[in-house]
Coordinates of C-alpha atoms in Angstrom, one line a residue:
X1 CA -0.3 31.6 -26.9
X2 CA -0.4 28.5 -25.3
X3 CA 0.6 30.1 -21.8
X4 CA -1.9 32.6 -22.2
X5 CA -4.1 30.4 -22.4
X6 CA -2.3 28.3 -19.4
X7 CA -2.7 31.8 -17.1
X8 CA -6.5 32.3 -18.0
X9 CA -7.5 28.4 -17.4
X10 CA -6.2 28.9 -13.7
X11 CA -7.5 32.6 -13.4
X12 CA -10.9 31.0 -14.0
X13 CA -10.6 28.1 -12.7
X14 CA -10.0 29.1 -9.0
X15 CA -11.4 25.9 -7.2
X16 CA -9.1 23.4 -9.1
X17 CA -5.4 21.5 -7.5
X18 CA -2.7 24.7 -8.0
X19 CA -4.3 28.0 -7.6
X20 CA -3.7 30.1 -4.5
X21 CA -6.4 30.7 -2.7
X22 CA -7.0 31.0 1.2
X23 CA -7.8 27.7 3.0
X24 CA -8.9 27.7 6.0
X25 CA -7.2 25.1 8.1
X26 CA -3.8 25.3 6.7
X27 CA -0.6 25.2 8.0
X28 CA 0.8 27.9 5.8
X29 CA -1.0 31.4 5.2
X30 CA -1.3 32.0 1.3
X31 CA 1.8 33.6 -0.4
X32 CA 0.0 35.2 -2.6
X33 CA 0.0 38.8 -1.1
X34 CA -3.1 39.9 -3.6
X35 CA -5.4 37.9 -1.1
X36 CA -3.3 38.2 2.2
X37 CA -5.9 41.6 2.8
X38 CA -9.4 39.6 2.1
X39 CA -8.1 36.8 3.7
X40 CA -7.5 38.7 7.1
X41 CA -10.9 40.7 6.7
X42 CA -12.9 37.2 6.8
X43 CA -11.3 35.3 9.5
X44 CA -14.0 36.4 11.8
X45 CA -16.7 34.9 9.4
X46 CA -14.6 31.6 8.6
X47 CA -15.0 31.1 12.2
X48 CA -18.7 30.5 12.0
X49 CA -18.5 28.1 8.6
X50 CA -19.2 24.8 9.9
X51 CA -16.2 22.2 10.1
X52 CA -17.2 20.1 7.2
X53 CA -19.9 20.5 4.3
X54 CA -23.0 18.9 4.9
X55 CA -23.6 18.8 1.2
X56 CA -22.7 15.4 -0.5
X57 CA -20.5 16.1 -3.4
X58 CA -20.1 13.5 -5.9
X59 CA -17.4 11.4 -7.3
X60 CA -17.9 12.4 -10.9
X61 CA -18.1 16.3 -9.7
X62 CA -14.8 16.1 -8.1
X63 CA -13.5 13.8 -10.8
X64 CA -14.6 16.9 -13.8
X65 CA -13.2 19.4 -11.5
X66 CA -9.5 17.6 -11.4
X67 CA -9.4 15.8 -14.5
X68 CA -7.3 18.0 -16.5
X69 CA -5.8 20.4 -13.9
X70 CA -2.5 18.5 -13.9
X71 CA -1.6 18.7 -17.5
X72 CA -1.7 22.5 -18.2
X73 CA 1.3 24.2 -17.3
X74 CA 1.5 25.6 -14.3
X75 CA 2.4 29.6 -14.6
X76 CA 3.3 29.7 -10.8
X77 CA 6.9 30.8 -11.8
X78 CA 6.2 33.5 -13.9
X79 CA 3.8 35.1 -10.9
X80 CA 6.4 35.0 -8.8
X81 CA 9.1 36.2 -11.3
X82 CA 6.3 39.6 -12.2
X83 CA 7.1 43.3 -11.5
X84 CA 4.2 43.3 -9.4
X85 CA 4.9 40.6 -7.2
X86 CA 5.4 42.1 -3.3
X87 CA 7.6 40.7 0.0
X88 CA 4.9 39.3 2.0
X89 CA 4.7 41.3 5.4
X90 CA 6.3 39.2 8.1
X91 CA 4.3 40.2 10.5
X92 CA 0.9 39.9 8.8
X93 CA 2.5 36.6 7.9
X94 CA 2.7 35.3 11.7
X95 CA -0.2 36.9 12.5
X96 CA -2.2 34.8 10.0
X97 CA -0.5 31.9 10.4
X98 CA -1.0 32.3 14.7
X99 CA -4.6 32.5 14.1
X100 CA -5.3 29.6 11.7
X101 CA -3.6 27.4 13.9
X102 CA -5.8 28.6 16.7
X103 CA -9.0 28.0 15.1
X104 CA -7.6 24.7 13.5
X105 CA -6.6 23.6 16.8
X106 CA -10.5 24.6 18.6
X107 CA -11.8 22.7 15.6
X108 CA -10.0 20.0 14.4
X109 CA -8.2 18.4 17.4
X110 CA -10.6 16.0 19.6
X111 CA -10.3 16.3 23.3
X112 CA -8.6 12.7 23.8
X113 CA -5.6 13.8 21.3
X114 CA -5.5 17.7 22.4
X115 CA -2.9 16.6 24.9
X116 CA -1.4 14.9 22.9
X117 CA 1.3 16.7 21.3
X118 CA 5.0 16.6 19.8
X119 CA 7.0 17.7 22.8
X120 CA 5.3 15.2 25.4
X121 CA 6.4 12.4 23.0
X122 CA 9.6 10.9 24.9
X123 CA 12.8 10.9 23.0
X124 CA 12.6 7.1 23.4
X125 CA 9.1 7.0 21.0
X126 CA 9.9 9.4 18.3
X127 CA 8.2 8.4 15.0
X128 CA 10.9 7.3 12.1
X129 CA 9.2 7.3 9.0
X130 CA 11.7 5.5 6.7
X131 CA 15.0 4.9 6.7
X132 CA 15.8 8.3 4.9
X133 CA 14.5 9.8 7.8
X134 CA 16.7 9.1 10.4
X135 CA 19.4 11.2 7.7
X136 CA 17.2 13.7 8.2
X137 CA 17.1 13.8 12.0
X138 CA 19.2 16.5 12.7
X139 CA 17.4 18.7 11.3
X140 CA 13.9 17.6 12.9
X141 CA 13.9 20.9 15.2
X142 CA 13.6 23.2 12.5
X143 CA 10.9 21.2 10.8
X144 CA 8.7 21.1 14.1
X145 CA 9.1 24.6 14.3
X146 CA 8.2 25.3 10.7
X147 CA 4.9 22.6 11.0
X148 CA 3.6 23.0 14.3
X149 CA 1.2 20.3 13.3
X150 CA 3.2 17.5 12.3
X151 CA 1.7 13.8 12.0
X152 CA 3.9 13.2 14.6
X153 CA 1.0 14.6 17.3
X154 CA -1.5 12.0 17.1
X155 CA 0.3 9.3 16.5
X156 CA 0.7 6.4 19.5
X157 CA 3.6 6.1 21.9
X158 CA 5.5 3.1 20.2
X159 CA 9.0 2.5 19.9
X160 CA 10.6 3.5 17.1
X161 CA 9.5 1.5 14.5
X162 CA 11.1 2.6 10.6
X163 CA 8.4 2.0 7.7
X164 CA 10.9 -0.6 5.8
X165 CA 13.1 -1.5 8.7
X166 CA 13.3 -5.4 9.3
X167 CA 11.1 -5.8 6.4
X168 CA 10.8 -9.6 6.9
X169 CA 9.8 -10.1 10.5
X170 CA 8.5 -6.8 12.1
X171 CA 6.3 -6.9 15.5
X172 CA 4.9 -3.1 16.3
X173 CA 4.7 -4.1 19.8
X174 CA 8.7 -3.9 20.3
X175 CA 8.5 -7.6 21.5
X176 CA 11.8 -9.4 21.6
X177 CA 12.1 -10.9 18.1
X178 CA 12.6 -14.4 19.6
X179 CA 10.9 -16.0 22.7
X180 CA 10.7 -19.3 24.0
X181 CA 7.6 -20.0 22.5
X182 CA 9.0 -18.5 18.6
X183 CA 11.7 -21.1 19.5
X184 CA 9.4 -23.6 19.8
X185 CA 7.5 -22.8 17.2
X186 CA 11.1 -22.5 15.1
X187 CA 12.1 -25.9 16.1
X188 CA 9.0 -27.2 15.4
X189 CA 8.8 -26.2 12.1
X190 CA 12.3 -27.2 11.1
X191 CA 11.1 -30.9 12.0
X192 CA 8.5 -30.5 9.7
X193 CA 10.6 -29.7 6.8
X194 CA 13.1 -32.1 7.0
X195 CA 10.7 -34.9 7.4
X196 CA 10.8 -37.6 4.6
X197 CA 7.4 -36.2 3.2
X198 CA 6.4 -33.2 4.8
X199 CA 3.0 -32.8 5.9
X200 CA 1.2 -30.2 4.1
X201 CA -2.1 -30.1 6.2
X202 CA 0.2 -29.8 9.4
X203 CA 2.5 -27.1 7.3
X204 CA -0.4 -24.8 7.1
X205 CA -2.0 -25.2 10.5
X206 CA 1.7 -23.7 11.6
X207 CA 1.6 -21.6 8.8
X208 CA -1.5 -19.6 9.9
X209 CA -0.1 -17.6 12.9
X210 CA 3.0 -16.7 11.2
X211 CA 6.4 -18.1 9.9
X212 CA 9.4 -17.6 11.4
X213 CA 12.0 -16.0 9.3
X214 CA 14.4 -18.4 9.3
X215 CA 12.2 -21.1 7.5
X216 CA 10.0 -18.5 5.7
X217 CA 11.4 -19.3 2.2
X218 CA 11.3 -23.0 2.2
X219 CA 7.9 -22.9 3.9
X220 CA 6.6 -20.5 1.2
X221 CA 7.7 -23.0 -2.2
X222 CA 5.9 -25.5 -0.3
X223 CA 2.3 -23.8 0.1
X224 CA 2.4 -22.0 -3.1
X225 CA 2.8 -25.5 -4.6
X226 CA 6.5 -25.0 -6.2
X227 CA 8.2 -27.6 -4.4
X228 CA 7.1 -30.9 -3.7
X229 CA 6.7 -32.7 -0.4
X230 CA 9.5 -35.5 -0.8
X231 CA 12.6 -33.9 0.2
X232 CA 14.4 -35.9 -2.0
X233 CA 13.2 -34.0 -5.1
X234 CA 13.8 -30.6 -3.7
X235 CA 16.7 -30.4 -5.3
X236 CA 16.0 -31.9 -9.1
X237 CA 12.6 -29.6 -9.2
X238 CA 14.2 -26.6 -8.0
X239 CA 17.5 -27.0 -10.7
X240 CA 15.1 -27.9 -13.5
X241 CA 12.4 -25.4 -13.0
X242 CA 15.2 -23.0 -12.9
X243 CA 16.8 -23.8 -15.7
X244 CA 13.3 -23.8 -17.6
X245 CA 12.8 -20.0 -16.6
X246 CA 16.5 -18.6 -18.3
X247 CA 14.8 -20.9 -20.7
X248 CA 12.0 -18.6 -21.3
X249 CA 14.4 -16.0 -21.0
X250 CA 16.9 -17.1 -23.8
X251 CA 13.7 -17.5 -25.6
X252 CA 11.4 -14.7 -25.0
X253 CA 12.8 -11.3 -23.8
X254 CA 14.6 -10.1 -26.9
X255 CA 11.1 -9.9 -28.4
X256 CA 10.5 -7.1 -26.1
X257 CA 11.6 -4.6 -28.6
X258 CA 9.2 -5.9 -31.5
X259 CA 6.3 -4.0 -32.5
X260 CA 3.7 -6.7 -30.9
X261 CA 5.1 -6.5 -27.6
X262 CA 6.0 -3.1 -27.1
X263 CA 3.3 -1.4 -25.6
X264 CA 3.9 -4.1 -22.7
X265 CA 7.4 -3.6 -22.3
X266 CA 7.2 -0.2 -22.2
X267 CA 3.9 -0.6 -19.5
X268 CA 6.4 -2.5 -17.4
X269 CA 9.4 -0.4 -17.3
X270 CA 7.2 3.0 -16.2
X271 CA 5.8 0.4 -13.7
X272 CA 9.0 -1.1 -12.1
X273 CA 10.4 2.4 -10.6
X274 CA 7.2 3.0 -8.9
X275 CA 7.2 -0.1 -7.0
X276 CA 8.0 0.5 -3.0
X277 CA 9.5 4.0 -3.9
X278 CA 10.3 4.3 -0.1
X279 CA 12.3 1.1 0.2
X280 CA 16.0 1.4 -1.9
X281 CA 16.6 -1.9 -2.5
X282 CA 13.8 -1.9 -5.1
X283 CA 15.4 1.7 -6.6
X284 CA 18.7 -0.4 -7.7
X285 CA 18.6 -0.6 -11.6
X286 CA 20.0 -5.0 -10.7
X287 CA 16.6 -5.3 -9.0
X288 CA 14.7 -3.3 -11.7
X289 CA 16.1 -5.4 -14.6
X290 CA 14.6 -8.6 -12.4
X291 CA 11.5 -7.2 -12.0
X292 CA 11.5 -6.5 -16.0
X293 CA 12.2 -10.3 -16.8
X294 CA 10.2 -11.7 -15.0
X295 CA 7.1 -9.3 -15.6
X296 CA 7.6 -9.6 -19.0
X297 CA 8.0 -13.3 -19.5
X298 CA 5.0 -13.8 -17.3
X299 CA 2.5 -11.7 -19.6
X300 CA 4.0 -13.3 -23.2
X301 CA 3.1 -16.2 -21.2
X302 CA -0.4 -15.3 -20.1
X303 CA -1.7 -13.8 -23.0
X304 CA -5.7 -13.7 -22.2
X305 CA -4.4 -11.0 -19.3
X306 CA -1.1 -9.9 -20.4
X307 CA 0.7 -7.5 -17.9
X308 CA -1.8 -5.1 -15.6
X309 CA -0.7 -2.4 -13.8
X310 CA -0.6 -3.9 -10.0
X311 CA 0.9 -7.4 -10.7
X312 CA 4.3 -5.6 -10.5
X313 CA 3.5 -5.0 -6.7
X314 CA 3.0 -9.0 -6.3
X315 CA 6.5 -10.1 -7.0
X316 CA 8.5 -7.9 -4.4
X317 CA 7.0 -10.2 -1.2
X318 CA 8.6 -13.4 -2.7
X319 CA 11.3 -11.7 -4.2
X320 CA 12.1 -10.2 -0.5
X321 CA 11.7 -13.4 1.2
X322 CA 13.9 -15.4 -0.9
X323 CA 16.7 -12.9 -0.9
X324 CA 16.6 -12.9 3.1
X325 CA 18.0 -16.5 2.4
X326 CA 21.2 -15.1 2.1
X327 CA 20.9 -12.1 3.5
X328 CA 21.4 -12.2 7.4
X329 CA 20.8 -8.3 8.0
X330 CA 18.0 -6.2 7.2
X331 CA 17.4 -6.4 3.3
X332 CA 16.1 -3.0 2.6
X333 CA 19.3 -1.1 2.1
X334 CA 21.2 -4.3 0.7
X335 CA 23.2 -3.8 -2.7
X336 CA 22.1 -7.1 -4.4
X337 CA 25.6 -6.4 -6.6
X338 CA 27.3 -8.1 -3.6
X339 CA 25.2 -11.2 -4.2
X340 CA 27.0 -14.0 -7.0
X341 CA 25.4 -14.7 -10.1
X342 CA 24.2 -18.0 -9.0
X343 CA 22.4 -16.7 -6.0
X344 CA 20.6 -13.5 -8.1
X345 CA 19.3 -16.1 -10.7
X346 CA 17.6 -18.9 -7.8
X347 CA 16.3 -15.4 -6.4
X348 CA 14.7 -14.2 -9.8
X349 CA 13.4 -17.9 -11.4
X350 CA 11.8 -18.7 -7.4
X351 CA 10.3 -15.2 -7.6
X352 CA 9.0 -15.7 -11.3
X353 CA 7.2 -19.4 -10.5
X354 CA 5.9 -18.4 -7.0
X355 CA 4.1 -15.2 -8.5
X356 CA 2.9 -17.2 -11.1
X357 CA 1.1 -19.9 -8.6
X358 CA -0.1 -17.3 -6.9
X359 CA -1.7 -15.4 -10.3
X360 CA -3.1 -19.1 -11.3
X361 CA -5.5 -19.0 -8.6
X362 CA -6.7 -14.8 -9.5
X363 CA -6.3 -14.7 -12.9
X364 CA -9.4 -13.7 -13.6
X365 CA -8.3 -10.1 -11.5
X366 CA -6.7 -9.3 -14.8
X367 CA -8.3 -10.4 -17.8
X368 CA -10.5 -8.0 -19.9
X369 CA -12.4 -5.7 -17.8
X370 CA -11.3 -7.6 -14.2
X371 CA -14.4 -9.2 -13.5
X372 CA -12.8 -10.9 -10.7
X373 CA -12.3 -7.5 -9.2
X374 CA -15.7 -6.4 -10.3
X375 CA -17.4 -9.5 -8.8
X376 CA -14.9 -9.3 -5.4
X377 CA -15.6 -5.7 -4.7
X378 CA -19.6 -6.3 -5.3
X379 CA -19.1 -9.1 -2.6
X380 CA -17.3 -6.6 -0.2
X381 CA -20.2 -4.2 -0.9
X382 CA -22.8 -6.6 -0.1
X383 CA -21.3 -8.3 3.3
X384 CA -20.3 -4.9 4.5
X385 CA -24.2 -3.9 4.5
X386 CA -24.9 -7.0 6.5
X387 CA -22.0 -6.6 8.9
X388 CA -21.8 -2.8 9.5
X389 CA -25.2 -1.4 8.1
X390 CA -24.3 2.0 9.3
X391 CA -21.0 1.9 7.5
X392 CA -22.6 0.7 4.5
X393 CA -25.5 3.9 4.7
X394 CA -22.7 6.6 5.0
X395 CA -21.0 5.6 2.0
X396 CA -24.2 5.5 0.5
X397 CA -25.5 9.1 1.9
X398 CA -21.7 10.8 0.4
X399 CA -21.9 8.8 -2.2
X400 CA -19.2 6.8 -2.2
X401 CA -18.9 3.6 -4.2
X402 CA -17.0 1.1 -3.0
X403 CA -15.5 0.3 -6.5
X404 CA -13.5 3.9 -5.9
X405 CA -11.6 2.5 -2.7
X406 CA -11.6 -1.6 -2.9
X407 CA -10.6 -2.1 -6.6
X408 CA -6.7 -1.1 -5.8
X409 CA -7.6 -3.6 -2.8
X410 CA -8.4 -6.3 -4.6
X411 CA -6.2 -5.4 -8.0
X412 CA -2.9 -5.4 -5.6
X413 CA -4.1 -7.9 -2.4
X414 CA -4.2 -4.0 0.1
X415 CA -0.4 -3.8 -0.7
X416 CA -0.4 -0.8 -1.2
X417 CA -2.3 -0.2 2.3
X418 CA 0.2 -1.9 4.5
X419 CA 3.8 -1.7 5.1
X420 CA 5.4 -4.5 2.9
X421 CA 6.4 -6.0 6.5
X422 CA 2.8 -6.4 6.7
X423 CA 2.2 -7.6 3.4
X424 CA 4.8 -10.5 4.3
X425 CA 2.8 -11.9 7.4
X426 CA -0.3 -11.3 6.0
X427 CA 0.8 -13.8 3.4
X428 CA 1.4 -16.3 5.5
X429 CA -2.0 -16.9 6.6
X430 CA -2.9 -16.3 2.9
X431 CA -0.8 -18.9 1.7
X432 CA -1.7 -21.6 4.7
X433 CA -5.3 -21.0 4.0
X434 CA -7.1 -22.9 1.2
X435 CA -7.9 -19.9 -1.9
X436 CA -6.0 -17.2 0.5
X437 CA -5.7 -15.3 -1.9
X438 CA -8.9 -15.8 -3.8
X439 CA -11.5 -16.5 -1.4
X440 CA -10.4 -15.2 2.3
X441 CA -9.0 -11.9 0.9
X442 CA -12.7 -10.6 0.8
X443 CA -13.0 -11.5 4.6
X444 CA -9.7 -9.4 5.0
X445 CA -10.9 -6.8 3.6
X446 CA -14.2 -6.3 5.0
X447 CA -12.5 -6.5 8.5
X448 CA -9.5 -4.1 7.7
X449 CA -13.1 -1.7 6.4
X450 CA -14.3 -1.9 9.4
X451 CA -11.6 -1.3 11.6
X452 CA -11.1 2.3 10.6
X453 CA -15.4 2.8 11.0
X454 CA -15.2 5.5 13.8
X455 CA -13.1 7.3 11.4
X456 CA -15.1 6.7 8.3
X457 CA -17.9 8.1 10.5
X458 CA -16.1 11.1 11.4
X459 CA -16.0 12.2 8.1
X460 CA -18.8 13.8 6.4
X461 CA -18.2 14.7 2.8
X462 CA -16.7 12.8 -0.2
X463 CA -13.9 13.8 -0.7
X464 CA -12.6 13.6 3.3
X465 CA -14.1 10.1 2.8
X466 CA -12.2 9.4 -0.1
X467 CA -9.3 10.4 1.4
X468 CA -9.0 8.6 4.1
X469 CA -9.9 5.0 2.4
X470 CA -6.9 6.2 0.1
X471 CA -4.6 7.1 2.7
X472 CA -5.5 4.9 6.0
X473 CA -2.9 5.6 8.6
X474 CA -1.2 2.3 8.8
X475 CA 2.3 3.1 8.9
X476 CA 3.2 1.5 12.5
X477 CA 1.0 -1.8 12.2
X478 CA 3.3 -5.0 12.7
X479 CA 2.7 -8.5 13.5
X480 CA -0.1 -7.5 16.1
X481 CA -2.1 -5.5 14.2
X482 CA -2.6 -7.5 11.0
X483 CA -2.6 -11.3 13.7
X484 CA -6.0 -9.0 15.1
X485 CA -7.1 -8.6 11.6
X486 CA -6.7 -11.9 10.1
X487 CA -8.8 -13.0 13.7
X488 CA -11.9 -11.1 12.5
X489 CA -11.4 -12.1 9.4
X490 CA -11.6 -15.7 10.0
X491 CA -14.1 -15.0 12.1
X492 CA -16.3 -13.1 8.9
X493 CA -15.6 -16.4 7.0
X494 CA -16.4 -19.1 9.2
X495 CA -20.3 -16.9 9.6
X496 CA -20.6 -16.2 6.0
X497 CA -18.4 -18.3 3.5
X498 CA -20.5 -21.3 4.1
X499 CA -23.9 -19.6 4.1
X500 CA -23.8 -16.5 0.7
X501 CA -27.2 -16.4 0.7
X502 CA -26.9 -14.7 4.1
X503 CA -25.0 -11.5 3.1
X504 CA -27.1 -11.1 0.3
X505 CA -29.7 -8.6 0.9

C-alpha cells in the first residue's frame, strides 16, 4: 500500500525533486522514453520561452513544493524494472541531446566566455578539484565527452590549484610560497615571539596581512588569548591547561551515554562525519573521536547554548594549524595514527581551549533562538541597502531574505563558503583584529555579498538566486582573493563601524 501510494504522490506531483520530466537546458535528454515523443514535438516552441521567469516565486512556495519530496520512497527502480519499460532510441537520443546543447549554448553562454571552452585550456591549467580527482584523471577524456559542459569551461586559467591541497598556506596566484619579503616577514615575526614579553599590539599589526606557516600556531595561542605574553610561562600554562582538559575528560565524557545528555551526543556524532567531507584527514575515525571530545565537553560545559549544529565546523582551522606543527608535508591526506600519544593530546586540548576563546566572544550565535545571528544578519541587511541599493532592491523584487543565505554565514563564520585554506588566512586577520570574529565578520560579509553583484544581478528568479548565494563559485580563491576581501572590508568598517546611525535607513 505504502508504495502505491509512493507511485501516485510522484504521478501527481510532477514538478517536485525526482520525477522525469523534460528540462530544457539539460545535459542529458530524459530517459524516460514515455516523453522522449512530446519532448521532441516542442523543441521548436521551448525555443521561444524566455531564458528565465520573470515571475518572482517565493521562498515559502518553493519551500511547500520540496518539503517532503525527499522522504517518500522513490519508485524509480521499479519503472525501470516494468514490462513496459522500452531501449531508448540511440539516435533520437543524440539527436535530443545535439539540440539542447545548441540552444543551451545560444542562450546560456555569454559572449566573453563563448570562447572559452575545455580544449583551449592548456594542459598546464587544468582544474583539479580535490585530491580524489587527480585518481580520477585518467579517465577525464571520457567524462568530457559524456558532459560537454563541464564546469571546467568557464573557469580562469590558473595553475592547478587542488581544493584541500596545502591546506595551511595556499596563494591562488601560483606565487613562490616564499619570497624575500615572506622571509622578512618570517624573520620578523620569529623576533617577536621570542622576545621576553611579546608585544601583542605589534603581534597583530603583523598578524593582519597573514601568518606565515611556520609561526602560525604559536602566533594563534597568543591572539586568541591562550597563552600568555611572558615566554617563561609558555610552558607551565600550556602543561596545566592541558592537563585540566583530560581533566574534563576523565570527568565528563562517560556521561555521554546517560539519558540527559544523549540527544547531544548523538547531535554530535551525525555532525562530525559531515565536517569537510572532501578533505580525508577529517574522514579518519582518530580525528572523529577528537572532534567528539571536545564537542562534547564544550556543550556540558556551556549549558545556556549547549552544542549547535555549525560549531563543529569551528574546531577543524585550529585543529589543522596545530597539527601542521608536526607535520612538515601537506596535512590533508596525513594518517594522524603516525602521530605519538603525546603529540594527538597537545593537538586535541589546544584545539578544545582555542575554540572555546573564540565561542566566548559569539556565544550569543548559539543560545536560544541565535539572536546574535538574528541581530548580525539584520545588520548585513541594513548596510547592504546603504552600500549597494541596487543589490538590496533585487533581493527585495525575488523575494529573497537575507536570513535564507547569511544565517549559515554567520552560524559557521562563511566556512562553509570558502576553501578551509581560505578559512585559515581569513582567520588571521580575524584573530589580529579587535572582535574579529564578532564585530568585523559583518564587514566581511557585506564585502564577499557584493563581490559576486554582477552575478546576483544576472539572475532573475528565486530560486537561481538562491542558488547561487548557496553555491558561490569559490573553489580557486587563495591568499589573493580573500587579502582583496579583507581590504574592502576594512574599508566598510573604518566608514560605518564608528558612525551605525549611518547605515540605518
Amino acid at each position: 500500500m505504502a508504495a502505491d501510494n509512493s507511485k501516485q504522490f510522484w504521478k501527481r506531483s510532477a514538478k517536485l525533486p525526482g520525477s522525469i520530466q523534460p528540462v530544457y537546458g539539460a545535459q542529458h535528454p530524459p530517459l524516460d522514453p514515455r516523453l522522449t515523443k512530446n519532448f521532441i514535438k516542442e523543441r521548436s516552441k521551448v525555443n521561444t520561452v524566455p531564458l528565465k521567469s520573470k515571475k518572482a516565486s517565493s521562498f515559502h512556495e518553493f519551500a511547500r513544493n520540496t518539503s517532503d519530496a525527499w522522504d517518500i520512497g522513490d519508485d524509480e527502480e521499479e519503472d525501470f524494472s516494468s514490462s513496459s519499460f522500452q531501449t531508448l532510441n540511440s539516435k533520437v537520443a543524440l539527436a535530443t541531446a545535439a539540440q539542447v546543447l545548441e540552444n543551451h549554448s545560444k542562450l546560456r553562454v555569454k559572449p566573453e566566455r563563448s570562447q572559452s571552452t575545455t580544449s583551449d585550456v592548456p594542459a598546464s591549467y587544468k582544474v583539479i578539484k580535490s585530491s580524489s580527482d587527480a585518481q580520477l584523471s585518467r579517465n577525464s577524456s571520457d567524462t568530457c565527452l559524456r558532459n560537454p559542459l563541464h564546469k571546467q569551461q568557464s573557469l580562469p586559467l590558473r595553475p592547478i590549484i587542488p581544493l584541500v591541497a596545502r591546506i595551511s598556506d595556499q596563494n591562488a596566484s601560483g606565487a613562490p610560497p616564499m619570497t624575500v619579503r615572506e622571509k622578512t616577514r618570517l624573520e620578523k615575526f620569529r623576533q617577536l615571539l621570542s622576545s621576553h614579553n611579546t608585544d601583542l599590539d605589534e603581534l597583530r599589526k603583523c598578524s593582519w596581512p597573514g601568518v606565515p606557516r611556520e609561526v602560525r600556531p604559536v602566533t594563534w595561542r597568543l591572539l586568541s588569548g591562550y597563552l600568555p605574553a611572558n615566554t617563561e610561562r609558555r610552558k607551565l600554562t600550556l602543561q596545566r591547561k592541558r592537563e585540566e582538559y583530560f581533566g574534563f575528560i576523565e570527568q565528563y565524557y562517560d556521561s555521554r551515554n546517560e539519558e540527559h545528555h544523549q540527544d547531544t551526543y548523538r547531535q554530535i556524532h551525525i555532525d562530525i562525519p559531515r565536517t569537510n567531507p572532501l578533505i580525508p584527514l577529517f574522514q579518519q575515525p582518530l580525528v572523529q573521536e577528537i572532534f567528539e571530545r571536545i564537542l562534547f565537553i564544550w556543550a556540558i560545559r556551556h549549558p545556556a547554548s549547549g552544542y549547535v549544529q555549525g560549531i563543529n565546523d569551528l574546531v577543524t582551522p585550529f585543529f589543522v594549524v596545530f597539527l601542521s606543527e608536526y607535520v612538515e608535508e601537506d596535512v590533508e591526506n596525513f594518517d594522524v595514527t603516525n602521530l605519538s600519544q603525546d603529540m594527538l593530546r597537545s593537538i586535541e586540548a589546544d584545539s578544545f581551549w582555542c575554540m572555546s576563546k573564540l565561542l566566548d566572544g559569539i556565544q550569543d550565535n548559539y543560545t536560544f533562538a541565535q539572536p546574535g545571528i538574528q541581530k548580525k544578519v539584520k545588520a548585513l541587511e541594513e548596510l547592504v541597502s546603504r552600500i549597494d541599493e541596487q543589490v538590496h532592491n533585487h533581493f527585495r523584487r525575488y523575494e529573497v531574505e537575507y536570513l535564507q543565505f547569511a544565517f549559515r554565514w554567520m552560524n559557521n563564520l562563511l566556512m562553509r563558503e570558502l576553501p578551509l585554506r581560505c578559512t585559515i588566512r581569513l582567520w588571521d586577520t580575524y584573530q589580529s583584529e579587535p572582535e574579529g570574529f564578532s564585530h568585523f565578520h559583518l564587514y566581511v560579509c557585506a564585502a564577499f555579498l557584493i563581490k559576486w553583484r554582477k552575478e546576483i544581478l544576472d539572475e532573475e528568479d528565486f530560486q537561481g538566486l538562491l542558488m547561487l548565494l548557496q553555491n558561490l563559485p569559490t573553489i580557486h580563491w587563495g591568499n589573493e582573493e580573500i587579502g582583496l576581501l579583507l581590504a574592502e572590508a576594512y574599508r566598510l568598517k573604518y566608514m560605518f563601524a564608528d558612525a551605525p546611525n549611518h547605515y540605518r535607513r
